[in-house]
Amino acid sequence: MNSAAPDVLAQRLADSGLRSTPQRELVYAVLLAKRDHPTADQVFTRVKEELPGISLATVYNCLETLVSCGLVKQVNLERESTRYCPNLHPHAHFHDEITGATHDIDLPPTIFSKLRAVLPPGYDAEGVEITFRGSAKLPAPSTSRESRTATAH
Amino acid sequence: MNSAAPDVLAQRLADSGLRSTPQRELVYAVLLAKRDHPTADQVFTRVKEELPGISLATVYNCLETLVSCGLVKQVNLERESTRYCPNLHPHAHFHDEITGATHDIDLPPTIFSKLRAVLPPGYDAEGVEITFRGSAKLPAPSTSRESRTATAH
DNA sequence: CCCTCGTTTGGAATTGTTCTAAATTGGCTT
DNA sequence: AAGCCAATTTAGAACAATTCCAAACGAGGG
């Protein structure tokens, strides 16, 4: 489905003078495959299925590498494990406090300029994070055709 | 300066069936005195000056109590220590990535309804958090005493 | 081939926080 | 004032997430 992803990764790594390794590719593939904002430990579990010998330290290393390449973003809600998100489009997060799930919310581009406008003079924002908390009663989480996210590209 | 605060605290505690204690009062006073979003450890340091025998566990307990009373909010930026904020007005946070300081940003009330409007149907948000990241070149940190952290030791 | 350097690895170390069990405190009842 | 009960505090152990470290590995370049 996403045969281009590895190349994107290899390219980005090369740009940063880094090597493409099976571990890095797999970690990235796992993030792209299931965009549920997994923790490092969850990534570890998923990656082990394909590469049983991988170590948790390596997963942390790879995630850090992906973040520094700009391919993945860290998400911190509450004070719990950091979560990882390969969605590079501007978006907000909706944290469902009942299920614990985190959903991406697409945002109209105008919202960012509106938000920047509320900053007093002297404040120069490079980025904005928006996190909703509440509960989502979604019509039907159709596990089949991956309703959310991914689509927008 | 803020002689009403202890009463507010005592009232809130009573409402929750909790007692007012010197430790709780002091922790709350410390948060009100210097609103720089301190970590539990920083609160501990400040509180010890007046109550040297207090333990870190108690500071954590008191902070948790204040949060559950609704007098203080937890703030989590990055994955580092939780920070504590006694500002109950709706506001955003500006995280200065150069100094590490976090400033409160007042928000027009309309922004929240605008934000809720971007949520797809089925999503019911009880709260929204907005965090800016960037750098602030402030004319003069009007907080009078204390330019920032460090100085005291 | 062999050397070098980036990468991976397992385990130890750190950090921030919570848990636990015992000691203390403050009200109430008498 | 004495005693009692429950809330609170305390020190230290336990925990969870993450980082650090030093050794082993592996891929290219000379």
Short mmCIF file of C-alpha atoms (C1' of nucleotides) in Angstrom, two decimals:
data_model
loop_
_atom_site.label_atom_id
_atom_site.label_comp_id
_atom_site.label_asym_id
_atom_site.label_seq_id
_atom_site.Cartn_x
_atom_site.Cartn_y
_atom_site.Cartn_z
CA MET A 1 0.00 0.00 0.00
CA ASN A 2 2.61 2.49 0.90
CA SER A 3 5.59 1.47 -1.14
CA ALA A 4 6.89 5.01 -1.24
CA ALA A 5 7.35 5.35 2.48
CA PRO A 6 10.66 3.48 2.78
CA ASP A 7 12.12 5.68 0.09
CA VAL A 8 10.97 8.78 1.83
CA LEU A 9 12.62 7.48 4.93
CA ALA A 10 15.85 6.55 3.18
CA GLN A 11 15.94 9.96 1.61
CA ARG A 12 15.38 11.82 4.82
CA LEU A 13 17.97 9.77 6.61
CA ALA A 14 20.49 10.36 3.88
CA ASP A 15 19.77 14.08 4.08
CA SER A 16 20.79 13.94 7.70
CA GLY A 17 23.84 11.82 7.01
CA LEU A 18 22.26 8.79 8.62
CA ARG A 19 21.94 5.25 7.40
CA SER A 20 18.85 3.38 6.51
CA THR A 21 18.66 0.27 8.65
CA PRO A 22 16.12 -2.54 8.92
CA GLN A 23 15.27 -1.37 12.43
CA ARG A 24 14.59 2.19 11.38
CA GLU A 25 12.54 1.12 8.40
CA LEU A 26 10.49 -1.25 10.45
CA VAL A 27 9.82 1.21 13.23
CA TYR A 28 8.66 3.74 10.70
CA ALA A 29 6.54 1.17 8.87
CA VAL A 30 4.88 0.19 12.12
CA LEU A 31 3.99 3.80 12.85
CA LEU A 32 2.50 4.24 9.40
CA ALA A 33 0.61 0.97 9.52
CA LYS A 34 -1.43 1.72 12.61
CA ARG A 35 -1.79 5.37 13.42
CA ASP A 36 -3.09 5.04 16.92
CA HIS A 37 -0.37 7.10 18.56
CA PRO A 38 1.46 4.20 20.14
CA THR A 39 3.93 4.48 22.97
CA ALA A 40 7.52 3.37 22.53
CA ASP A 41 6.63 0.17 24.30
CA GLN A 42 3.74 -0.52 21.97
CA VAL A 43 5.97 0.11 19.00
CA PHE A 44 8.46 -2.27 20.55
CA THR A 45 5.83 -5.00 20.82
CA ARG A 46 4.69 -4.54 17.22
CA VAL A 47 8.18 -4.40 15.83
CA LYS A 48 9.26 -7.52 17.67
CA GLU A 49 6.78 -9.57 15.71
CA GLU A 50 8.83 -9.05 12.62
CA LEU A 51 12.24 -8.56 14.15
CA PRO A 52 12.22 -10.52 17.39
CA GLY A 53 15.79 -9.65 18.28
CA ILE A 54 15.29 -5.91 18.41
CA SER A 55 15.85 -4.18 21.70
CA LEU A 56 13.78 -1.54 23.40
CA ALA A 57 16.75 0.81 23.41
CA THR A 58 16.89 0.54 19.66
CA VAL A 59 13.22 1.36 19.35
CA TYR A 60 13.84 4.48 21.40
CA ASN A 61 16.84 5.29 19.24
CA CYS A 62 14.89 4.82 16.02
CA LEU A 63 11.96 6.89 17.21
CA GLU A 64 14.32 9.65 18.22
CA THR A 65 15.96 9.46 14.82
CA LEU A 66 12.61 9.68 13.05
CA VAL A 67 11.64 12.66 15.15
CA SER A 68 14.87 14.45 14.40
CA CYS A 69 14.37 13.75 10.69
CA GLY A 70 10.99 15.42 10.92
CA LEU A 71 9.05 12.35 9.86
CA VAL A 72 7.39 11.71 13.17
CA LYS A 73 6.12 13.92 15.93
CA GLN A 74 6.04 13.29 19.63
CA VAL A 75 2.76 13.70 21.42
CA ASN A 76 2.56 14.24 25.14
CA LEU A 77 -0.81 14.22 26.80
CA GLU A 78 -1.02 13.88 30.51
CA ARG A 79 2.19 12.78 32.08
CA GLU A 80 2.46 9.31 30.73
CA SER A 81 4.50 7.70 28.01
CA THR A 82 5.33 9.79 25.01
CA ARG A 83 3.33 8.81 21.95
CA TYR A 84 4.39 8.94 18.34
CA CYS A 85 2.48 10.33 15.42
CA PRO A 86 3.52 10.12 11.75
CA ASN A 87 0.81 12.56 10.64
CA LEU A 88 2.69 15.57 9.37
CA HIS A 89 -0.32 17.66 8.44
CA PRO A 90 -1.39 20.38 10.82
CA HIS A 91 -3.89 18.77 13.10
CA ALA A 92 -5.20 18.76 16.62
CA HIS A 93 -5.58 15.82 18.93
CA PHE A 94 -8.71 14.62 20.57
CA HIS A 95 -8.05 12.64 23.68
CA ASP A 96 -10.94 10.39 24.58
CA GLU A 97 -10.79 10.17 28.33
CA ILE A 98 -13.02 7.13 28.45
CA THR A 99 -11.28 4.88 25.98
CA GLY A 100 -7.88 6.52 26.31
CA ALA A 101 -7.65 6.71 22.53
CA THR A 102 -6.26 9.72 20.75
CA HIS A 103 -7.68 10.82 17.42
CA ASP A 104 -6.31 13.24 14.89
CA ILE A 105 -8.55 16.18 14.07
CA ASP A 106 -8.02 18.02 10.83
CA LEU A 107 -7.99 21.74 11.21
CA PRO A 108 -8.84 24.53 8.81
CA PRO A 109 -5.61 26.42 8.10
CA THR A 110 -7.24 29.65 9.15
CA ILE A 111 -7.38 28.54 12.75
CA PHE A 112 -3.67 28.94 13.14
CA SER A 113 -3.55 32.55 12.05
CA LYS A 114 -6.50 33.27 14.28
CA LEU A 115 -4.69 31.73 17.17
CA ARG A 116 -1.47 33.58 16.50
CA ALA A 117 -3.48 36.76 16.52
CA VAL A 118 -4.24 36.39 20.21
CA LEU A 119 -0.57 36.50 21.13
CA PRO A 120 0.56 39.74 22.72
CA PRO A 121 3.33 41.64 20.95
CA GLY A 122 6.75 40.19 21.55
CA TYR A 123 5.55 36.61 21.42
CA ASP A 124 6.67 34.75 18.35
CA ALA A 125 5.14 31.32 18.02
CA GLU A 126 6.71 28.73 15.78
CA GLY A 127 4.11 26.14 16.50
CA VAL A 128 0.80 25.61 18.21
CA GLU A 129 -0.59 22.48 19.77
CA ILE A 130 -4.27 21.98 20.31
CA THR A 131 -5.60 19.17 22.40
CA PHE A 132 -9.24 18.45 23.08
CA ARG A 133 -10.33 16.30 25.97
CA GLY A 134 -13.66 14.63 26.20
CA SER A 135 -15.47 11.66 24.88
CA ALA A 136 -16.25 10.65 21.34
CA LYS A 137 -19.34 8.72 20.46
CA LEU A 138 -18.35 7.77 17.01
CA PRO A 139 -21.01 6.34 14.69
CA ALA A 140 -19.14 3.15 13.92
CA PRO A 141 -15.40 2.69 14.18
CA SER A 142 -15.36 0.68 10.98
CA THR A 143 -12.23 -1.31 11.57
CA SER A 144 -12.29 -2.37 7.98
CA ARG A 145 -11.70 0.59 5.75
CA GLU A 146 -9.72 2.71 8.15
CA SER A 147 -12.14 5.55 8.38
CA ARG A 148 -9.95 8.29 9.74
CA THR A 149 -6.62 9.90 9.23
CA ALA A 150 -4.59 8.54 6.38
CA THR A 151 -7.07 9.57 3.72
CA ALA A 152 -6.23 13.25 3.52
CA HIS A 153 -3.02 13.11 1.53
CA MET B 1 -0.94 40.67 49.74
CA ASN B 2 -3.28 37.83 49.16
CA SER B 3 -4.95 37.40 52.49
CA ALA B 4 -8.11 36.03 50.93
CA ALA B 5 -6.41 33.06 49.35
CA PRO B 6 -6.16 30.90 52.45
CA ASP B 7 -9.85 31.32 53.04
CA VAL B 8 -10.63 30.31 49.51
CA LEU B 9 -8.49 27.27 50.06
CA ALA B 10 -10.06 26.42 53.40
CA GLN B 11 -13.48 26.76 51.85
CA ARG B 12 -12.69 24.54 48.92
CA LEU B 13 -11.13 21.95 51.11
CA ALA B 14 -14.11 21.94 53.42
CA ASP B 15 -16.37 21.54 50.41
CA SER B 16 -14.53 18.37 49.60
CA GLY B 17 -14.54 17.16 53.17
CA LEU B 18 -10.84 17.79 53.55
CA ARG B 19 -8.90 19.59 56.22
CA SER B 20 -6.93 22.72 55.95
CA THR B 21 -3.36 22.05 57.00
CA PRO B 22 -0.24 24.19 57.19
CA GLN B 23 1.31 22.13 54.43
CA ARG B 24 -1.62 22.59 52.07
CA GLU B 25 -1.84 26.27 52.77
CA LEU B 26 1.83 26.79 52.22
CA VAL B 27 1.96 24.83 49.00
CA TYR B 28 -0.94 26.84 47.67
CA ALA B 29 0.61 30.11 48.85
CA VAL B 30 3.83 29.23 47.10
CA LEU B 31 2.00 28.59 43.85
CA LEU B 32 0.19 31.90 44.10
CA ALA B 33 3.31 33.83 45.05
CA LYS B 34 5.33 32.97 41.99
CA ARG B 35 3.32 31.88 39.02
CA ASP B 36 6.10 30.46 36.95
CA HIS B 37 4.58 27.00 36.58
CA PRO B 38 6.95 25.28 38.96
CA THR B 39 7.51 21.55 39.10
CA ALA B 40 6.73 19.58 42.24
CA ASP B 41 10.40 19.66 43.06
CA GLN B 42 10.58 23.41 42.71
CA VAL B 43 7.56 23.77 44.94
CA PHE B 44 9.27 21.47 47.41
CA THR B 45 12.35 23.69 47.46
CA ARG B 46 10.33 26.83 47.98
CA VAL B 47 8.12 25.35 50.63
CA LYS B 48 11.05 23.98 52.59
CA GLU B 49 12.29 27.50 53.25
CA GLU B 50 9.32 28.08 55.48
CA LEU B 51 8.62 24.55 56.62
CA PRO B 52 11.94 22.74 56.53
CA GLY B 53 10.53 19.46 57.77
CA ILE B 54 8.09 18.97 54.92
CA SER B 55 8.60 15.94 52.73
CA LEU B 56 8.47 15.66 48.99
CA ALA B 57 5.69 13.11 49.28
CA THR B 58 3.62 15.66 51.12
CA VAL B 59 4.21 18.22 48.41
CA TYR B 60 2.96 15.73 45.87
CA ASN B 61 -0.02 14.98 48.10
CA CYS B 62 -0.87 18.63 48.56
CA LEU B 63 -0.55 19.40 44.88
CA GLU B 64 -2.81 16.50 44.07
CA THR B 65 -5.29 17.73 46.64
CA LEU B 66 -5.27 21.22 45.17
CA VAL B 67 -5.80 19.82 41.71
CA SER B 68 -8.72 17.72 42.85
CA CYS B 69 -10.23 20.77 44.55
CA GLY B 70 -10.05 22.58 41.26
CA LEU B 71 -7.77 25.32 42.55
CA VAL B 72 -4.75 24.33 40.56
CA LYS B 73 -4.23 22.82 37.16
CA GLN B 74 -1.55 20.48 35.97
CA VAL B 75 0.41 21.45 32.92
CA ASN B 76 2.33 18.95 30.86
CA LEU B 77 4.56 20.23 28.11
CA GLU B 78 7.14 17.96 26.67
CA ARG B 79 7.74 14.84 28.65
CA GLU B 80 9.25 16.28 31.72
CA SER B 81 7.98 17.01 35.19
CA THR B 82 4.39 18.04 35.58
CA ARG B 83 4.02 21.73 36.28
CA TYR B 84 1.40 23.44 38.39
CA CYS B 85 -0.65 26.48 37.52
CA PRO B 86 -3.04 28.32 39.85
CA ASN B 87 -4.48 30.43 37.04
CA LEU B 88 -8.10 29.37 36.76
CA HIS B 89 -9.07 31.66 33.91
CA PRO B 90 -9.24 30.13 30.47
CA HIS B 91 -5.84 30.66 29.02
CA ALA B 92 -3.24 29.20 26.73
CA HIS B 93 0.39 28.55 27.48
CA PHE B 94 3.35 29.93 25.67
CA HIS B 95 6.41 27.80 26.06
CA ASP B 96 9.57 29.73 25.40
CA GLU B 97 11.94 27.16 24.03
CA ILE B 98 14.97 29.28 24.63
CA THR B 99 14.51 30.18 28.26
CA GLY B 100 12.31 27.22 29.11
CA ALA B 101 9.82 29.55 30.74
CA THR B 102 6.09 29.14 30.34
CA HIS B 103 3.81 32.15 30.17
CA ASP B 104 0.06 32.35 30.47
CA ILE B 105 -1.74 33.85 27.51
CA ASP B 106 -5.22 35.24 27.99
CA LEU B 107 -7.66 34.15 25.38
CA PRO B 108 -10.82 35.74 24.08
CA PRO B 109 -13.74 33.52 25.11
CA THR B 110 -14.85 33.24 21.52
CA ILE B 111 -11.84 31.20 20.61
CA PHE B 112 -13.17 28.19 22.43
CA SER B 113 -16.44 28.03 20.56
CA LYS B 114 -14.57 28.52 17.31
CA LEU B 115 -12.34 25.64 18.20
CA ARG B 116 -15.18 23.36 19.19
CA ALA B 117 -16.72 24.10 15.82
CA VAL B 118 -13.94 22.28 14.03
CA LEU B 119 -14.75 19.01 15.76
CA PRO B 120 -16.47 16.44 13.60
CA PRO B 121 -19.89 15.26 14.77
CA GLY B 122 -19.73 12.73 17.56
CA TYR B 123 -16.82 14.44 19.28
CA ASP B 124 -17.74 16.09 22.52
CA ALA B 125 -14.96 18.16 24.05
CA GLU B 126 -15.05 19.08 27.69
CA GLY B 127 -11.85 21.03 27.54
CA VAL B 128 -9.28 22.36 25.15
CA GLU B 129 -5.63 23.01 25.72
CA ILE B 130 -3.64 25.35 23.59
CA THR B 131 0.11 25.53 23.75
CA PHE B 132 2.32 27.82 21.72
CA ARG B 133 5.98 27.13 21.24
CA GLY B 134 8.48 29.68 20.24
CA SER B 135 10.45 32.49 21.68
CA ALA B 136 9.31 35.62 23.41
CA LYS B 137 11.23 38.85 23.29
CA LEU B 138 9.45 40.54 26.08
CA PRO B 139 10.01 44.24 26.70
CA ALA B 140 10.28 43.81 30.45
CA PRO B 141 9.23 40.85 32.56
CA SER B 142 6.83 42.90 34.63
CA THR B 143 6.70 40.23 37.32
CA SER B 144 8.82 42.67 39.32
CA ARG B 145 10.89 40.59 41.70
CA GLU B 146 12.54 37.62 40.05
CA SER B 147 13.87 37.82 36.60
CA ARG B 148 13.66 34.11 36.28
CA THR B 149 14.34 31.07 38.37
CA ALA B 150 17.98 30.41 39.16
CA THR B 151 18.78 33.57 41.13
CA ALA B 152 17.73 32.20 44.48
CA HIS B 153 20.51 29.64 44.99
"C1'" DC C 1 40.61 -8.04 3.87
"C1'" DC C 2 40.95 -4.85 7.54
"C1'" DC C 3 39.71 -0.32 9.83
"C1'" DT C 4 36.65 2.88 11.02
"C1'" DC C 5 32.58 4.62 12.37
"C1'" DG C 6 27.69 4.50 12.71
"C1'" DT C 7 24.40 1.41 14.81
"C1'" DT C 8 22.47 -1.90 17.86
"C1'" DT C 9 22.23 -4.18 22.17
"C1'" DG C 10 21.52 -5.47 27.20
"C1'" DG C 11 21.86 -3.87 31.32
"C1'" DA C 12 22.73 -0.33 34.60
"C1'" DA C 13 21.53 4.24 35.92
"C1'" DT C 14 18.40 8.24 36.24
"C1'" DT C 15 14.30 10.78 36.74
"C1'" DG C 16 9.83 11.72 38.20
"C1'" DT C 17 6.17 9.88 40.65
"C1'" DT C 18 3.42 6.70 43.43
"C1'" DC C 19 2.92 3.40 47.09
"C1'" DT C 20 3.22 1.72 51.80
"C1'" DA C 21 3.22 1.33 56.48
"C1'" DA C 22 4.10 3.72 60.50
"C1'" DA C 23 4.00 8.01 63.14
"C1'" DT C 24 1.52 12.36 63.90
"C1'" DT C 25 -2.26 15.44 64.21
"C1'" DG C 26 -6.78 17.35 64.91
"C1'" DG C 27 -11.40 17.01 66.06
"C1'" DC C 28 -15.10 15.01 68.78
"C1'" DT C 29 -17.11 12.59 72.43
"C1'" DT C 30 -17.25 11.86 76.93
"C1'" DA D 1 -8.83 16.77 80.22
"C1'" DA D 2 -8.62 11.86 78.26
"C1'" DG D 3 -9.36 8.93 74.74
"C1'" DC D 4 -10.48 7.68 70.04
"C1'" DC D 5 -10.90 7.75 65.17
"C1'" DA D 6 -9.86 9.19 60.87
"C1'" DA D 7 -7.27 12.29 58.08
"C1'" DT D 8 -2.70 13.63 57.14
"C1'" DT D 9 2.21 13.49 56.93
"C1'" DT D 10 6.46 11.21 56.53
"C1'" DA D 11 10.61 8.40 54.92
"C1'" DG D 12 11.84 5.24 52.21
"C1'" DA D 13 10.85 1.50 49.05
"C1'" DA D 14 8.92 0.56 44.69
"C1'" DC D 15 7.80 1.75 39.96
"C1'" DA D 16 7.61 3.26 35.19
"C1'" DA D 17 9.58 5.59 31.39
"C1'" DT D 18 13.55 6.85 29.50
"C1'" DT D 19 18.47 7.60 28.91
"C1'" DC D 20 23.15 6.25 29.39
"C1'" DC D 21 26.99 3.23 28.67
"C1'" DA D 22 30.35 0.22 27.05
"C1'" DA D 23 30.72 -3.69 24.31
"C1'" DA D 24 29.52 -6.13 20.09
"C1'" DC D 25 28.11 -5.71 15.37
"C1'" DG D 26 28.11 -4.51 10.48
"C1'" DA D 27 28.66 -1.97 6.19
"C1'" DG D 28 31.71 0.53 3.22
"C1'" DG D 29 36.08 2.55 1.80
"C1'" DG D 30 40.93 2.13 1.26
#
